[in-house]
mmCIF file of C-alpha atoms in Angstrom:
data_model
loop_
_atom_site.group_PDB
_atom_site.id
_atom_site.type_symbol
_atom_site.label_atom_id
_atom_site.label_comp_id
_atom_site.label_asym_id
_atom_site.label_seq_id
_atom_site.Cartn_x
_atom_site.Cartn_y
_atom_site.Cartn_z
ATOM 1 C CA MET A 1 0.000 0.001 0.011
ATOM 2 C CA THR A 2 1.212 3.483 -0.839
ATOM 3 C CA ARG A 3 2.007 5.498 2.269
ATOM 4 C CA HIS A 4 0.764 9.061 1.912
ATOM 5 C CA ALA A 5 1.511 11.226 4.950
ATOM 6 C CA LEU A 6 -0.042 14.515 5.922
ATOM 7 C CA VAL A 7 2.244 16.860 7.912
ATOM 8 C CA VAL A 8 0.314 19.630 9.621
ATOM 9 C CA ARG A 9 1.632 23.025 10.631
ATOM 10 C CA LEU A 10 -1.076 25.697 10.693
ATOM 11 C CA ASP A 11 0.542 28.989 11.766
ATOM 12 C CA SER A 12 3.146 31.300 10.262
ATOM 13 C CA MET A 13 5.819 31.256 7.554
ATOM 14 C CA GLY A 14 8.721 31.012 10.048
ATOM 15 C CA ASP A 15 6.925 28.240 11.930
ATOM 16 C CA MET A 16 6.634 26.285 8.722
ATOM 17 C CA LEU A 17 10.243 26.796 7.754
ATOM 18 C CA ILE A 18 11.546 25.385 11.048
ATOM 19 C CA CYS A 19 9.553 22.192 10.363
ATOM 20 C CA GLY A 20 11.685 21.567 7.274
ATOM 21 C CA PRO A 21 13.970 18.894 8.790
ATOM 22 C CA ALA A 22 10.958 17.067 10.271
ATOM 23 C CA ILE A 23 9.179 17.086 6.945
ATOM 24 C CA ARG A 24 12.287 15.672 5.218
ATOM 25 C CA ALA A 25 12.333 12.884 7.787
ATOM 26 C CA VAL A 26 8.704 12.025 6.957
ATOM 27 C CA ALA A 27 9.487 12.215 3.224
ATOM 28 C CA ALA A 28 12.338 9.757 3.588
ATOM 29 C CA THR A 29 10.020 7.243 5.254
ATOM 30 C CA VAL A 30 6.807 7.413 3.141
ATOM 31 C CA ASP A 31 5.948 7.494 -0.549
ATOM 32 C CA ARG A 32 4.217 10.897 -0.666
ATOM 33 C CA VAL A 33 3.952 13.978 1.636
ATOM 34 C CA THR A 34 1.225 16.552 1.644
ATOM 35 C CA VAL A 35 1.553 19.552 3.966
ATOM 36 C CA LEU A 36 -1.478 21.146 5.538
ATOM 37 C CA ALA A 37 -0.565 24.776 6.151
ATOM 38 C CA GLY A 38 -2.212 27.921 7.374
ATOM 39 C CA PRO A 39 -2.600 30.842 4.919
ATOM 40 C CA LEU A 40 0.592 32.468 6.272
ATOM 41 C CA GLY A 41 2.677 29.310 5.944
ATOM 42 C CA ARG A 42 1.396 28.060 2.593
ATOM 43 C CA ASP A 43 4.121 29.635 0.404
ATOM 44 C CA ALA A 44 6.874 28.520 2.751
ATOM 45 C CA ALA A 45 5.567 24.928 2.611
ATOM 46 C CA GLY A 46 5.972 25.028 -1.118
ATOM 47 C CA LEU A 47 9.662 25.896 -0.759
ATOM 48 C CA LEU A 48 10.484 22.906 1.434
ATOM 49 C CA PRO A 49 12.289 19.798 0.050
ATOM 50 C CA GLY A 50 10.256 16.618 0.366
ATOM 51 C CA VAL A 51 6.826 18.301 -0.029
ATOM 52 C CA ASP A 52 4.759 16.855 -2.871
ATOM 53 C CA ALA A 53 1.577 18.949 -2.366
ATOM 54 C CA VAL A 54 0.246 21.719 -0.135
ATOM 55 C CA GLU A 55 -3.248 22.127 1.246
ATOM 56 C CA THR A 56 -4.383 25.259 3.048
ATOM 57 C CA PHE A 57 -6.721 25.737 5.984
ATOM 58 C CA ALA A 58 -7.324 28.745 8.242
ATOM 59 C CA ALA A 59 -7.638 26.997 11.624
ATOM 60 C CA PRO A 60 -9.799 28.854 14.182
ATOM 61 C CA TRP A 61 -7.914 27.178 17.017
ATOM 62 C CA ILE A 62 -4.492 28.399 15.767
ATOM 63 C CA LEU A 63 -4.701 31.741 14.047
ATOM 64 C CA ASN A 64 -4.823 35.112 15.813
ATOM 65 C CA PRO A 65 -7.067 36.892 15.102
ATOM 66 C CA ALA A 66 -9.089 33.697 14.762
ATOM 67 C CA PRO A 67 -11.546 33.212 11.921
ATOM 68 C CA ALA A 68 -15.075 32.102 12.700
ATOM 69 C CA VAL A 69 -15.802 28.375 12.980
ATOM 70 C CA ARG A 70 -17.772 27.377 9.880
ATOM 71 C CA ALA A 71 -19.083 23.879 9.398
ATOM 72 C CA ALA A 72 -18.709 24.256 5.610
ATOM 73 C CA ASP A 73 -15.000 24.923 5.978
ATOM 74 C CA LEU A 74 -14.425 21.938 8.192
ATOM 75 C CA ASP A 75 -16.464 19.718 5.871
ATOM 76 C CA ALA A 76 -14.529 20.968 2.839
ATOM 77 C CA LEU A 77 -11.170 20.182 4.452
ATOM 78 C CA ALA A 78 -12.335 16.741 5.575
ATOM 79 C CA HIS A 79 -13.469 16.010 2.041
ATOM 80 C CA ARG A 80 -10.091 17.053 0.556
ATOM 81 C CA VAL A 81 -8.216 14.923 3.026
ATOM 82 C CA ARG A 82 -10.426 11.953 2.379
ATOM 83 C CA ALA A 83 -10.182 12.336 -1.378
ATOM 84 C CA SER A 84 -6.376 12.565 -1.302
ATOM 85 C CA GLY A 85 -5.874 9.093 0.176
ATOM 86 C CA ILE A 86 -3.966 10.171 3.295
ATOM 87 C CA THR A 87 -2.872 7.079 5.257
ATOM 88 C CA GLU A 88 -1.210 8.800 8.215
ATOM 89 C CA ALA A 89 -0.684 12.220 9.719
ATOM 90 C CA LEU A 90 1.890 14.043 11.889
ATOM 91 C CA ILE A 91 0.557 17.131 13.565
ATOM 92 C CA LEU A 92 3.294 19.647 14.501
ATOM 93 C CA THR A 93 2.555 22.418 16.989
ATOM 94 C CA SER A 94 4.192 24.931 19.262
ATOM 95 C CA PHE A 95 4.114 24.084 22.973
ATOM 96 C CA HIS A 96 1.115 26.370 23.604
ATOM 97 C CA GLN A 97 -1.048 24.966 20.806
ATOM 98 C CA SER A 98 -3.380 21.975 20.960
ATOM 99 C CA ALA A 99 -3.131 19.313 18.310
ATOM 100 C CA LEU A 100 -6.487 17.756 19.299
ATOM 101 C CA PRO A 101 -8.898 19.828 17.229
ATOM 102 C CA THR A 102 -6.850 19.040 14.147
ATOM 103 C CA ALA A 103 -6.748 15.365 15.143
ATOM 104 C CA LEU A 104 -10.492 15.260 15.530
ATOM 105 C CA LEU A 105 -10.955 16.740 12.076
ATOM 106 C CA LEU A 106 -8.521 14.286 10.506
ATOM 107 C CA ARG A 107 -10.137 11.329 12.274
ATOM 108 C CA THR A 108 -13.512 12.292 10.876
ATOM 109 C CA ALA A 109 -11.824 12.436 7.431
ATOM 110 C CA GLY A 110 -10.784 8.786 7.784
ATOM 111 C CA VAL A 111 -7.068 9.153 8.620
ATOM 112 C CA ASP A 112 -6.187 5.917 10.425
ATOM 113 C CA ARG A 113 -2.816 6.792 12.035
ATOM 114 C CA ILE A 114 -2.319 10.160 13.715
ATOM 115 C CA ALA A 115 0.622 11.267 15.829
ATOM 116 C CA ALA A 116 1.130 14.476 17.784
ATOM 117 C CA CYS A 117 2.313 15.947 21.126
ATOM 118 C CA SER A 118 -0.485 16.388 23.601
ATOM 119 C CA GLU A 119 -0.533 17.185 27.333
ATOM 120 C CA ASP A 120 -4.284 16.631 27.373
ATOM 121 C CA TYR A 121 -5.904 13.194 27.276
ATOM 122 C CA PRO A 122 -6.447 12.476 23.599
ATOM 123 C CA GLY A 123 -8.900 9.622 23.886
ATOM 124 C CA SER A 124 -9.156 7.933 20.507
ATOM 125 C CA LEU A 125 -7.928 10.993 18.578
ATOM 126 C CA LEU A 126 -4.276 10.040 18.568
ATOM 127 C CA ASP A 127 -2.594 6.691 17.812
ATOM 128 C CA ARG A 128 0.779 8.043 19.000
ATOM 129 C CA ARG A 129 0.565 10.494 21.915
ATOM 130 C CA LEU A 130 4.081 12.029 22.021
ATOM 131 C CA THR A 131 5.815 13.956 24.790
ATOM 132 C CA ASP A 132 6.761 17.586 24.086
ATOM 133 C CA PRO A 133 10.549 17.615 23.615
ATOM 134 C CA PRO A 134 12.759 19.608 26.065
ATOM 135 C CA ASP A 135 14.173 23.027 25.369
ATOM 136 C CA ALA A 136 16.292 23.089 22.201
ATOM 137 C CA PRO A 137 16.271 24.996 18.916
ATOM 138 C CA GLU A 138 12.777 24.653 17.466
ATOM 139 C CA PRO A 139 13.849 22.806 14.298
ATOM 140 C CA LEU A 140 15.427 20.147 16.540
ATOM 141 C CA ARG A 141 12.265 19.937 18.672
ATOM 142 C CA MET A 142 10.073 19.387 15.589
ATOM 143 C CA LEU A 143 12.534 16.826 14.293
ATOM 144 C CA ALA A 144 12.474 15.046 17.659
ATOM 145 C CA VAL A 145 8.693 14.829 17.385
ATOM 146 C CA ALA A 146 8.949 13.326 13.880
ATOM 147 C CA GLU A 147 11.523 10.773 14.993
ATOM 148 C CA ALA A 148 9.432 9.790 18.021
ATOM 149 C CA ALA A 149 6.505 9.219 15.649
ATOM 150 C CA GLY A 150 8.606 6.820 13.575
ATOM 151 C CA TYR A 151 10.072 9.096 10.923
ATOM 152 C CA PRO A 152 13.902 9.141 11.320
ATOM 153 C CA LEU A 153 16.038 11.646 9.489
ATOM 154 C CA PRO A 154 17.994 9.675 6.787
ATOM 155 C CA ALA A 155 21.738 9.272 6.918
ATOM 156 C CA GLY A 156 23.567 12.136 5.281
ATOM 157 C CA ASP A 157 20.902 14.770 6.125
ATOM 158 C CA ASP A 158 22.504 17.350 8.377
ATOM 159 C CA GLY A 159 19.148 18.401 9.873
ATOM 160 C CA ARG A 160 19.539 22.076 8.948
ATOM 161 C CA LEU A 161 16.869 24.245 7.445
ATOM 162 C CA ALA A 162 16.760 24.178 3.616
ATOM 163 C CA VAL A 163 14.762 25.259 0.627
ATOM 164 C CA ARG A 164 14.234 23.790 -2.821
ATOM 165 C CA ARG A 165 16.871 24.728 -5.340
ATOM 166 C CA PRO A 166 17.622 26.208 -7.776
ATOM 167 C CA LEU A 167 16.281 29.561 -6.667
ATOM 168 C CA PRO A 168 15.391 32.145 -9.287
ATOM 169 C CA GLY A 169 17.931 34.663 -10.543
ATOM 170 C CA THR A 170 18.154 38.116 -9.017
ATOM 171 C CA ASP A 171 19.843 41.375 -9.978
ATOM 172 C CA VAL A 172 20.804 42.078 -6.337
ATOM 173 C CA PRO A 173 24.650 42.079 -6.115
ATOM 174 C CA ALA A 174 26.262 39.380 -4.028
ATOM 175 C CA GLY A 175 27.577 40.528 -0.692
ATOM 176 C CA ALA A 176 24.936 43.074 0.248
ATOM 177 C CA VAL A 177 23.498 43.442 3.766
ATOM 178 C CA VAL A 178 19.775 42.671 3.656
ATOM 179 C CA VAL A 179 17.774 44.598 6.207
ATOM 180 C CA HIS A 180 14.283 43.292 7.000
ATOM 181 C CA PRO A 181 12.630 45.700 9.441
ATOM 182 C CA GLY A 182 9.074 44.353 9.518
ATOM 183 C CA THR A 183 7.576 41.990 12.064
ATOM 184 C CA SER A 184 4.202 40.400 12.639
ATOM 185 C CA ALA A 185 4.100 41.579 16.303
ATOM 186 C CA ALA A 186 4.977 45.030 17.607
ATOM 187 C CA ALA A 187 6.646 43.495 20.683
ATOM 188 C CA ARG A 188 9.338 42.080 18.358
ATOM 189 C CA ALA A 189 9.916 45.245 16.298
ATOM 190 C CA TYR A 190 13.054 47.366 16.368
ATOM 191 C CA PRO A 191 12.039 51.075 16.225
ATOM 192 C CA PRO A 192 12.036 52.563 12.674
ATOM 193 C CA GLU A 193 14.200 55.536 13.629
ATOM 194 C CA ARG A 194 16.876 53.119 14.932
ATOM 195 C CA TRP A 195 16.636 51.082 11.729
ATOM 196 C CA CYS A 196 17.279 54.373 9.856
ATOM 197 C CA ALA A 197 20.360 55.029 11.937
ATOM 198 C CA ALA A 198 21.654 51.494 11.349
ATOM 199 C CA VAL A 199 21.161 51.722 7.592
ATOM 200 C CA GLY A 200 22.866 55.092 7.505
ATOM 201 C CA ARG A 201 25.863 53.699 9.391
ATOM 202 C CA LEU A 202 26.059 50.578 7.247
ATOM 203 C CA THR A 203 26.081 52.458 3.956
ATOM 204 C CA ALA A 204 28.498 55.065 5.343
ATOM 205 C CA ALA A 205 30.815 52.166 6.168
ATOM 206 C CA GLY A 206 30.736 51.090 2.534
ATOM 207 C CA ARG A 207 28.111 48.332 2.804
ATOM 208 C CA PRO A 208 25.508 47.937 0.046
ATOM 209 C CA VAL A 209 22.125 47.558 1.751
ATOM 210 C CA VAL A 210 18.946 45.950 0.409
ATOM 211 C CA VAL A 211 15.733 46.621 2.344
ATOM 212 C CA THR A 212 13.037 43.901 2.115
ATOM 213 C CA GLY A 213 9.525 43.697 3.409
ATOM 214 C CA GLY A 214 6.022 42.370 2.787
ATOM 215 C CA PRO A 215 3.276 44.039 0.806
ATOM 216 C CA GLY A 216 2.048 45.956 3.911
ATOM 217 C CA GLU A 217 5.547 47.225 4.742
ATOM 218 C CA THR A 218 6.314 49.443 1.779
ATOM 219 C CA ASP A 219 6.073 52.731 3.673
ATOM 220 C CA LEU A 220 8.334 51.385 6.414
ATOM 221 C CA GLY A 221 10.782 50.072 3.866
ATOM 222 C CA ALA A 222 10.863 53.356 1.930
ATOM 223 C CA ARG A 223 11.482 55.313 5.086
ATOM 224 C CA ILE A 224 14.372 53.140 6.214
ATOM 225 C CA ALA A 225 15.936 52.918 2.738
ATOM 226 C CA ALA A 226 15.841 56.683 2.444
ATOM 227 C CA ALA A 227 18.183 56.925 5.400
ATOM 228 C CA GLY A 228 21.021 55.254 3.530
ATOM 229 C CA ASP A 229 23.405 56.472 0.890
ATOM 230 C CA PRO A 230 21.237 56.398 -2.265
ATOM 231 C CA ALA A 231 24.122 54.937 -4.282
ATOM 232 C CA ARG A 232 24.347 51.960 -1.924
ATOM 233 C CA THR A 233 20.715 51.348 -0.921
ATOM 234 C CA THR A 234 18.005 49.407 -2.698
ATOM 235 C CA ASP A 235 14.408 49.263 -1.533
ATOM 236 C CA LEU A 236 12.663 46.021 -2.513
ATOM 237 C CA SER A 237 9.990 46.081 0.167
ATOM 238 C CA GLY A 238 6.651 44.892 -1.078
ATOM 239 C CA ARG A 239 8.069 43.834 -4.445
ATOM 240 C CA LEU A 240 9.165 40.238 -3.894
ATOM 241 C CA SER A 241 7.474 36.874 -3.710
ATOM 242 C CA LEU A 242 8.692 34.542 -0.992
ATOM 243 C CA THR A 243 10.757 32.598 -3.505
ATOM 244 C CA ALA A 244 12.327 35.814 -4.846
ATOM 245 C CA THR A 245 13.025 36.905 -1.275
ATOM 246 C CA ALA A 246 14.806 33.637 -0.687
ATOM 247 C CA ALA A 247 16.963 34.280 -3.761
ATOM 248 C CA VAL A 248 17.880 37.779 -2.489
ATOM 249 C CA LEU A 249 18.746 36.447 0.991
ATOM 250 C CA ASP A 250 20.792 33.683 -0.619
ATOM 251 C CA ARG A 251 23.083 36.281 -2.277
ATOM 252 C CA ALA A 252 23.453 38.439 0.827
ATOM 253 C CA ALA A 253 26.535 38.523 3.046
ATOM 254 C CA VAL A 254 24.420 39.026 6.173
ATOM 255 C CA VAL A 255 20.735 39.484 6.995
ATOM 256 C CA VAL A 256 19.707 41.875 9.794
ATOM 257 C CA ALA A 257 16.183 41.141 11.068
ATOM 258 C CA ALA A 258 14.077 40.831 14.151
ATOM 259 C CA ASN A 259 12.569 37.514 15.259
ATOM 260 C CA THR A 260 10.436 37.056 12.151
ATOM 261 C CA GLY A 261 9.925 34.656 9.299
ATOM 262 C CA PRO A 262 12.632 36.078 6.949
ATOM 263 C CA ALA A 263 15.278 35.426 9.630
ATOM 264 C CA HIS A 264 14.420 31.714 9.405
ATOM 265 C CA LEU A 265 14.336 31.992 5.581
ATOM 266 C CA ALA A 266 17.853 33.398 5.730
ATOM 267 C CA ALA A 267 18.954 30.396 7.806
ATOM 268 C CA ALA A 268 17.265 28.111 5.304
ATOM 269 C CA VAL A 269 19.411 29.510 2.483
ATOM 270 C CA GLY A 270 22.578 29.450 4.690
ATOM 271 C CA THR A 271 23.063 33.171 5.173
ATOM 272 C CA PRO A 272 24.376 34.527 8.507
ATOM 273 C CA VAL A 273 21.944 36.530 10.618
ATOM 274 C CA VAL A 274 22.168 39.523 12.979
ATOM 275 C CA SER A 275 19.065 38.809 15.059
ATOM 276 C CA LEU A 276 17.437 41.773 16.909
ATOM 277 C CA PHE A 277 15.711 39.430 19.275
ATOM 278 C CA ALA A 278 12.982 40.412 21.743
ATOM 279 C CA PRO A 279 12.903 37.833 24.543
ATOM 280 C CA VAL A 280 9.101 37.498 24.615
ATOM 281 C CA VAL A 281 9.901 34.022 23.363
ATOM 282 C CA PRO A 282 13.201 32.224 24.156
ATOM 283 C CA ALA A 283 16.108 32.772 21.812
ATOM 284 C CA LEU A 284 17.231 29.230 22.603
ATOM 285 C CA ARG A 285 14.251 27.978 20.656
ATOM 286 C CA TRP A 286 13.566 30.708 18.126
ATOM 287 C CA ALA A 287 16.847 32.336 17.120
ATOM 288 C CA PRO A 288 17.914 31.465 13.536
ATOM 289 C CA TYR A 289 19.178 27.914 13.455
ATOM 290 C CA GLY A 290 22.186 26.373 11.788
ATOM 291 C CA VAL A 291 23.959 29.474 10.543
ATOM 292 C CA PRO A 292 26.414 31.914 12.139
ATOM 293 C CA THR A 293 24.251 34.279 14.216
ATOM 294 C CA VAL A 294 24.721 37.244 16.494
ATOM 295 C CA VAL A 295 21.798 37.760 18.856
ATOM 296 C CA LEU A 296 21.339 41.344 20.009
ATOM 297 C CA GLY A 297 18.852 42.567 22.611
ATOM 298 C CA ASP A 298 18.482 42.209 26.347
ATOM 299 C CA GLN A 299 17.460 38.598 26.813
ATOM 300 C CA HIS A 300 16.851 39.185 30.518
ATOM 301 C CA ALA A 301 14.372 42.040 30.071
ATOM 302 C CA ALA A 302 11.124 42.099 32.003
ATOM 303 C CA CYS A 303 9.178 40.981 28.949
ATOM 304 C CA ARG A 304 10.985 37.662 28.708
ATOM 305 C CA GLY A 305 8.831 34.617 28.224
ATOM 306 C CA THR A 306 5.565 36.577 28.129
ATOM 307 C CA ARG A 307 4.737 35.747 24.469
ATOM 308 C CA ALA A 308 3.433 39.331 24.271
ATOM 309 C CA THR A 309 2.526 40.714 20.901
ATOM 310 C CA THR A 310 2.512 44.299 22.188
ATOM 311 C CA CYS A 311 5.415 45.334 24.390
ATOM 312 C CA PRO A 312 4.300 45.220 28.058
ATOM 313 C CA VAL A 313 7.256 47.318 29.276
ATOM 314 C CA PRO A 314 7.340 51.129 28.687
ATOM 315 C CA GLY A 315 10.015 52.201 26.283
ATOM 316 C CA HIS A 316 10.517 48.712 24.742
ATOM 317 C CA PRO A 317 13.937 48.422 26.496
ATOM 318 C CA CYS A 318 14.781 44.939 25.300
ATOM 319 C CA LEU A 319 15.422 46.288 21.782
ATOM 320 C CA THR A 320 15.794 50.052 22.063
ATOM 321 C CA GLY A 321 19.095 49.557 23.811
ATOM 322 C CA ILE A 322 20.619 48.159 20.605
ATOM 323 C CA THR A 323 22.725 50.893 18.915
ATOM 324 C CA ALA A 324 23.536 51.289 15.238
ATOM 325 C CA ASP A 325 27.206 50.761 16.119
ATOM 326 C CA GLU A 326 26.353 47.413 17.697
ATOM 327 C CA ILE A 327 24.581 46.331 14.474
ATOM 328 C CA VAL A 328 27.487 47.366 12.358
ATOM 329 C CA ALA A 329 29.953 45.581 14.589
ATOM 330 C CA ALA A 330 27.789 42.411 14.456
ATOM 331 C CA VAL A 331 27.632 42.588 10.653
ATOM 332 C CA ASP A 332 31.431 43.074 10.548
ATOM 333 C CA ALA A 333 31.886 40.060 12.827
ATOM 334 C CA LEU A 334 29.816 37.810 10.514
ATOM 335 C CA ALA A 335 31.151 39.187 7.209
ATOM 336 C CA PRO A 336 34.337 41.302 7.375
ATOM 337 C CA LEU A 337 34.070 44.139 4.946
ATOM 338 C CA PRO A 338 36.952 43.334 2.565
ATOM 339 C CA ALA A 339 35.365 39.905 1.920
ATOM 340 C CA VAL A 340 32.047 41.319 0.696
ATOM 341 C CA VAL A 341 32.769 44.565 -1.158
ATOM 342 C CA ARG A 342 32.771 43.980 -4.915
#
């Protein structure tokens, strides 16, 4: 019988990217892999090696803000799963998410073997109830879940993040510093005026800088790009698909970003990262994995571990203490200037 596995990860782009090693482990064990992704993670799923197909579902028990629960949406997903011939499923979640609503839906769709971590009693919803792995980088935690479920990483796979190659061509010169100022949560954002200072210092030091951002971040990108030397600064915010962004990051010397999806995308293409990291979630788990990284920001600030989306501490001290000089020094440490200027 053909083994067709469904791997589920229903939240963001970065969350999907860190599941890449686990998905490769599943793909090495079964005949076909379909990924069930949320709307924000769909494009990232399509970039991952080992993925044969991608289905999308906006899960009311995962997304924030949460969509309404509609029976028609649940029925439509169950129908798609049933029609695809899924034989088994691995549900991947963060520690604060429940896999059980997804497991219930998949069980009603006829999936016979379902594995996931669950602190709550799963009844007949799970065939393999797994223990949440201990603290470690999140890609290793997801890989540990896959291996506990019976999907070992194959020999020769280094377990790092990766994307499908070849990537598309890009006109961005090799050796630039890519600056990605946007975040999905204000609590993780470095202030725009400080980004401006950093870009000004980087270009003054002779660094070519490329500013990237999503479709809703064009004003932010334009403001920050305008702070740099016009001859050395390129603003691509709002102009790139995820695949094109990966290509730009792949050619960069260093990426400077907060704790956001493109930082994980940089790790997936092997580019060093200066991470402006707010400790609302632990850097041990969520800093870019598998590439040279400098983590900046006060990891002992009062906001640590709160999972706040809006900064709970006046003045946002965990990140506002990072100076432009510190960012330049971190970039220099990861990519000494003579090695990257063309």
